[in-house]
Structure formats: C-alpha cells, structure tokens
Amino acid sequence: MTIKRQSAEELLGLNKFTVDEGHPHIVLDKSICARCDEKPCLVVCPAVLYTLKGGEINFDYAGCLECGTCRVMCKDKGITGWNYPRGTFGVSFRYG
Amino acid sequence: MSADEKFDAIIIGAGPAGSACAYVLAREGKSVLLVERGVTAGSKNVTGGRLYTYALEMVEPGLYKRAPLQRKVVREQIMMLGAKSAVTVDYADFEFGEEVPQSYTVLRAPFDEWFAAEAEAKGAMVATGILVDELLEENGKIVGIRAGEDEMYADVVIAADGVNSLIGQKAGLRDDITPHLVGVGVKEIIELPDDVIAARFNLSGDEGAARLALGCTEGTSGGMFLYTNKGSVSLGIVFNPEQAAKRGKKIQEILQDLKMHPAIAPLIEGGTTAEYGAHLVPEVGLSGMPKKLYCDGLVMVGDAAGFGINTGMIIRGIDLAIVSGLAAANAVIEAADAAAVGPLYEKQLEKLSLMPSMRLFAGWHKILEMPRMFSEYPALANDAMKFMFTVDGKVPARMDKAMLQIVGRHVTFGQLLADGWRGYRAL
C-alpha cells in the first residue's frame, strides 16, 4: 500500500511559498501566550506551525496557509497582529 | 489622482465574487479596478470543491464552456463511516450531465485565474500582487483604498476579500469572527491517472463524482469531502475548530487518519499528494451573515458577506459568491448615485433568489450541529448494516429485536425524539 500518513512538514514541503524574510504577518506576544491555559493554536493550526519549545509558544510564519484559524481561535489575544502577507508573498496554491 | 481618474468601482479580491462583479461591470462599460493580493488570481484560494454551473450562466450564457472546469458531476455519493466499515449511497443521475451540466468539480487556482482574465478581457483593470491595507474614508463615506504608498479612488468599493474579511471589519460591518461561525477545511490534492479515477468511481469520459461523508471526524462537527478532478482527487475534511481544540487532536492528524480508513485508502491508493491547503468556511448560513451588507461607499459580496449553504448533502459557496458579485454589479449599474448602490444591492440579492435561498436553509446548520450526527448515527447505520449482512452459521436474532438493541446501543429514545424534533424544527 502506498497510502501513508504524512507529517505537516512533508505536506508543507509540497507547497510553494515565497517567504517575506523579516516581515512576519502574524505577531505574538509570548508573555500573553504563557498565561493561556488552553493553547488551542497547538491543535487547530492545519500547518502545525505553533509548537511548544521549553514551555514557550513558538510560531513559524514561513509555512502559513493563511487560513485564519489561529486568528479565530486565539482567545487570550496572544496574537497581537494578524494580517495577510504583503502582496506576492506567502503561499501560492497551484491547485487550490 | 484627480477626481476624473476615479474608478466607478474598486473590487478587493479576485475570487469568483470579485471577478463576476468585475466582468459584468466592465462588460457594461464601467471603469473597474480588481485588486488581488496573490501573485495570480486564485493563488490564495482553496475550495472543496465544486461549482454549480447556473451561476456562471447568469453572468453570461455559455461562459462555463470556456472555464477550466474539471469533471461534470453525475454521481452524488454520501457515506456514513464506521471504524472499519462504511455505508455508501451512490446516486447516479446522468441528466445532471446533460445540456448545461448542473455542476462541475473545480480547482480554484486555474478557475480564478481564468475568471479574472475574462474580466480583464472585458476591460477591467486587474492588479495582482497587491495587498489592500486600508479603506479611504471621507465624511463618513468609503471613497477608495490604500495599498502601500498608493491611494486609489472609486464611487464604490466592493469587498470580495473572503471569509476572513479584514476589509469588512475595517468598514465596521463585521465583528471578529467567532469560532462557531466557521469551519476549518483542510485538503490534499492527490494526483491519480484519469483511467484509475474513472474505474474507482465508476465514471466515463468527463463525468465526475462528488462524495461527502460523516463519521470521520472523531465526533467533532464536520465531514469529509472527496471530489474527482482531471488527473487528481481533492480529499479533505471540514470541521469545527472549537470542538477540535477541546478534543486535543491535531486537525492535520485527523485528515491523515481518514486517508488510512479502509473505505477511503483504496480510493486514493497509488496516488501522490501534490498540495496541502487549508481555508475557513462560513458554516452557519444566514445567522452568520453581518446585519448590514453595505455602508456608504462599500458593499460586501461572497464569503466576506457570509454567503454559504450547507445541507449536509449539498454544499454551496462559489455559486452564491458569483451571484452576489453579479448582484453588486447590477446595483452599481442601476444606481443613479453611489448612495443608492447598497439598497439596490439588497434588492438584487432578493431578485436573483440568493437571499430567499439563504432564508430557506437558515435552520439547517442546527441539524448539522447535533453532536450525534458525527459519531452515534453513522455508527448506528453501520451496525444496522452489519447485522443485516452477517452470516456466521448461528441463528440470528429477530430483526425487530436486533434493531431495537442496535439503536439502544447508540442513542436513547429520548435523544432520538429530541433530535427528530430539533431536525423537524430546523427545516
């Protein structure tokens, strides 16, 4: 059988991204995240870009699918800035 | 920019709503600027997905023949998944494929790029790779947009910027989106040869299948979709992010489990995943729409306005987006002055049957929100089938007693009655 589970990293590797180096379109205040008990971002981000490192929320904007799920689910507003990437940057779907 | 260089309309977002609007306005001689943040129109968009053709026919008869559509849907399939079983209903209706086929499967990157180019050919100015930062306001009226250093002016701005409408929020028409209003869709495009797709889904030529399933989301509100394209299938799940968060299992992993399900894996066997996408979906229909779809100088169309219908059997969004774009274009064409556009837009939404359809299906999301729809009932259907088809040499239980037992294993009669009543009320 060739069908297999694929990790988020493998799947994101198939997509085309143009990363806007040094210009994250989603900005966190990690001190607010530290006080958030639920941390839904760890579960709901389809790209699994929110991770815990040494107890601290870590976020990598490079593989963002720009769906907005984290924006909707972030209850304690640790996401202090959520925008779309600047024009031409970010993900480019070839199928969509 | 001086007043005489002002556009009749600026449209933010070159999805189906924006491009339909630009196409009609340009065709009727209006000056239109269609602004899109992606490198190309469609490069930021994801659909399940399928398109009901009537909407393109409303924009212009025969337009669909030029569109890069995938397969015409003649098979409507519903699945109830058990852990290692599935009940599948396969409704084949070849009339759906005759004359103007009722619906097509669609991929948004090629479709949106084509539609924006059609609008451009009619005379719309299409500007891609530009993110709109702000709305320009003068004396309480929206008069244009700002993108970086550039300011552009128009009589009316049309917000076609999708479900996560930052522009709608800037205009004060939308609050923050709350989790119960939206579903999260995740999707893999899995490439497969056309002859393999045809054999597995019992299709010939350019026919296609559209399949929806319940019972695959581990009890979370939501369902699977699988659409056959040319040379690929679109396999994904849409589900409620709030419930998913409470269950603690990563959304992406639930999709991976679904791929391994014994009733799904053979359909994609040998396939190669080519792309992974995610998108929010307006899920609750009428109740998720903003109270007002316009303010002075701006109207909202498509997902930004919350147009979506999900009955569990049919899912509509792209067609509604196109119709709303057409409604906005008609309103701009009819309006004697900019202030008249909003009220005329609402009239057009009635006239083109969009709002009446939204109202008719207003309660349906309540049926789909019943938690037992996603675990107990699919499991019950599978258990009932298992009983009917099991032959092991023993004397089986009487049918009536066995069925009562099976029902009782999954739900109480109180729950059945409550769900039945709730379902009836929601219709």
mmCIF file of C-alpha atoms in Angstrom, chain B residues 45 64 86 100 129 139 171 187 201 206 212 234 269 281 304 306 344 347 381 383 393 420:
data_model
loop_
_atom_site.group_PDB
_atom_site.id
_atom_site.type_symbol
_atom_site.label_atom_id
_atom_site.label_comp_id
_atom_site.label_asym_id
_atom_site.label_seq_id
_atom_site.Cartn_x
_atom_site.Cartn_y
_atom_site.Cartn_z
ATOM 1 C CA ASN B 45 -7.764 30.379 -2.667
ATOM 2 C CA TYR B 64 -18.847 27.911 -18.423
ATOM 3 C CA ALA B 86 -18.922 2.238 5.537
ATOM 4 C CA VAL B 100 -25.670 22.556 -19.401
ATOM 5 C CA GLY B 129 0.250 41.058 -6.010
ATOM 6 C CA ASN B 139 -17.088 62.457 5.562
ATOM 7 C CA ALA B 171 -15.555 49.100 7.290
ATOM 8 C CA LYS B 187 -7.422 19.345 1.886
ATOM 9 C CA PHE B 201 -15.615 5.923 -9.137
ATOM 10 C CA ASP B 206 -15.554 13.700 -18.400
ATOM 11 C CA LEU B 212 -19.446 13.589 1.259
ATOM 12 C CA SER B 234 -9.499 16.549 -3.728
ATOM 13 C CA GLU B 269 -4.136 4.106 -3.452
ATOM 14 C CA VAL B 281 -15.604 28.185 5.500
ATOM 15 C CA ALA B 304 -16.999 38.155 3.054
ATOM 16 C CA GLY B 306 -21.176 35.056 4.698
ATOM 17 C CA LEU B 344 -30.153 48.330 -4.740
ATOM 18 C CA LYS B 347 -32.915 44.282 -3.849
ATOM 19 C CA ALA B 381 -26.142 2.924 10.410
ATOM 20 C CA ASP B 383 -24.147 -1.553 12.979
ATOM 21 C CA GLY B 393 -23.997 -20.150 10.848
ATOM 22 C CA GLY B 420 -36.051 14.297 15.435
#
